[in-house]
CSV table of C-alpha atoms in Angstrom, one decimal:
chain,number,residue,atom,x,y,z
U,27,MET,CA,-23.3,15.4,11.7
U,28,GLU,CA,-21.3,18.2,13.2
U,29,ILE,CA,-19.5,18.7,9.8
U,30,LEU,CA,-22.9,19.1,8.0
U,31,MET,CA,-24.1,21.5,10.7
U,32,ALA,CA,-20.9,23.6,10.3
U,33,PHE,CA,-21.6,24.0,6.6
U,34,VAL,CA,-25.2,24.9,7.2
U,35,ILE,CA,-24.1,27.5,9.8
U,36,GLY,CA,-21.5,28.9,7.4
U,37,ILE,CA,-24.1,29.2,4.6
U,38,LEU,CA,-26.6,30.9,7.0
U,39,PHE,CA,-23.9,33.4,8.2
U,40,MET,CA,-22.8,34.0,4.6
U,41,THR,CA,-26.3,34.6,3.4
U,42,ALA,CA,-27.2,36.8,6.4
U,43,THR,CA,-24.1,39.0,5.8
U,44,TYR,CA,-24.9,39.4,2.2
U,45,LEU,CA,-28.5,40.4,3.0
U,46,MET,CA,-27.5,42.8,5.8
U,47,LEU,CA,-25.2,44.7,3.4
U,48,SER,CA,-27.9,45.5,1.0
U,49,LYS,CA,-29.8,48.7,0.7
U,50,SER,CA,-33.4,47.4,1.2
U,51,LEU,CA,-34.7,47.5,4.7
U,52,LEU,CA,-36.7,44.3,4.4
U,53,ARG,CA,-33.6,42.4,3.2
U,54,ILE,CA,-31.7,43.7,6.2
U,55,ILE,CA,-34.5,42.4,8.5
U,56,VAL,CA,-34.4,39.0,6.8
U,57,GLY,CA,-30.6,39.0,7.2
U,58,THR,CA,-30.8,39.6,10.9
U,59,GLY,CA,-33.3,36.7,11.2
U,60,LEU,CA,-31.0,34.4,9.3
U,61,LEU,CA,-28.1,35.5,11.5
U,62,SER,CA,-30.0,34.7,14.6
U,63,HIS,CA,-30.9,31.3,13.3
U,64,GLY,CA,-27.3,30.6,12.5
U,65,ALA,CA,-26.3,31.6,16.0
U,66,HIS,CA,-28.9,29.2,17.4
U,67,LEU,CA,-27.6,26.4,15.4
U,68,LEU,CA,-24.0,27.2,16.4
U,69,ILE,CA,-24.9,27.1,20.1
U,70,LEU,CA,-26.8,23.8,19.6
U,71,THR,CA,-23.9,22.3,17.7
U,72,MET,CA,-21.2,23.4,20.1
U,73,GLY,CA,-23.3,22.0,23.0
U,74,GLY,CA,-23.1,18.5,21.3
U,75,LEU,CA,-25.5,16.6,19.2
U,76,LYS,CA,-26.5,13.6,21.2
U,77,ARG,CA,-29.5,11.3,20.7
U,78,GLY,CA,-31.5,9.3,23.1
U,79,ASP,CA,-30.2,10.6,26.4
U,80,ALA,CA,-32.5,12.5,28.8
U,81,PRO,CA,-31.5,16.0,29.8
U,82,ILE,CA,-31.9,15.1,33.4
U,83,LEU,CA,-29.1,13.4,35.4
U,84,GLY,CA,-30.6,10.8,37.6
U,85,GLY,CA,-29.0,8.3,40.0
U,86,SER,CA,-28.8,5.6,37.4
U,87,ALA,CA,-28.0,7.6,34.3
U,88,GLN,CA,-24.6,6.8,32.6
U,89,SER,CA,-24.8,9.8,30.3
U,90,TYR,CA,-27.0,12.8,29.7
U,91,THR,CA,-27.6,15.7,27.4
U,92,ASP,CA,-26.6,19.1,28.6
U,93,PRO,CA,-29.9,21.2,28.9
U,94,LEU,CA,-28.1,24.6,29.1
U,95,PRO,CA,-27.7,25.1,25.3
U,96,GLN,CA,-31.3,24.2,24.7
U,97,ALA,CA,-32.4,26.7,27.4
U,98,LEU,CA,-30.2,29.4,25.9
U,99,ILE,CA,-31.6,28.8,22.4
U,100,LEU,CA,-35.2,28.9,23.6
U,101,THR,CA,-34.5,32.3,25.3
U,102,ALA,CA,-32.7,33.6,22.2
U,103,ILE,CA,-35.6,32.5,19.9
U,104,VAL,CA,-38.1,34.5,22.0
U,105,ILE,CA,-35.8,37.6,22.0
U,106,SER,CA,-35.1,37.4,18.3
U,107,PHE,CA,-38.8,37.1,17.6
U,108,GLY,CA,-39.4,40.3,19.6
U,109,VAL,CA,-36.6,42.1,17.8
U,110,THR,CA,-37.8,41.0,14.4
U,111,ALA,CA,-41.4,42.1,15.2
U,112,PHE,CA,-40.1,45.5,16.3
U,113,PHE,CA,-38.0,45.8,13.1
U,114,LEU,CA,-41.0,44.9,10.9
U,115,VAL,CA,-43.2,47.5,12.6
U,116,LEU,CA,-40.4,50.1,12.3
U,117,ALA,CA,-39.9,49.3,8.6
U,118,TYR,CA,-43.6,49.5,8.0
U,119,ARG,CA,-43.9,52.9,9.7
U,120,SER,CA,-40.9,54.3,7.9
U,121,TYR,CA,-42.3,53.1,4.6
U,122,GLN,CA,-45.6,54.9,5.4
U,123,GLU,CA,-43.8,58.1,6.2
U,124,LEU,CA,-41.0,58.1,3.6
U,125,GLY,CA,-42.5,56.0,0.8
U,126,THR,CA,-39.4,53.9,0.3
U,127,ASP,CA,-37.5,51.0,1.9
U,128,ASN,CA,-34.2,52.0,0.4
U,129,VAL,CA,-31.8,53.0,3.2
U,130,GLU,CA,-29.9,55.4,0.9
U,131,GLU,CA,-33.0,57.3,0.1
U,132,MET,CA,-34.0,57.4,3.8
U,133,ARG,CA,-30.9,59.4,4.7
U,134,GLY,CA,-32.2,62.4,2.7
U,135,THR,CA,-28.9,63.1,1.0
U,136,GLU,CA,-28.8,64.0,-2.7
U,137,LYS,CA,-26.7,61.9,-5.0
U,138,ASP,CA,-24.2,63.6,-7.4
U,139,ASP,CA,-24.6,62.1,-10.8
């Protein structure tokens, strides 16, 4: 299962990098979202994929699942949601002011043809 997750994480990182290198502001925002999802899966996979064990270590428990990666991911999901919402509002406002979502045109420099 970890091998499959490693491939999924690699594909997410690859797609996020491709999208973040584009000129469209919306593609950059989607790329940052995919990058955060890839990081969440990476943390979860490195924490270990175990089934059936409770995340609480009791007196009679032989094994347990580490709750720290799950808590970190939950916190990171909330933070990435807030950052994505801020990016979307910023992109909408810049589109209203400038009329484009192309990053090259937002710089205000003229191209030499």
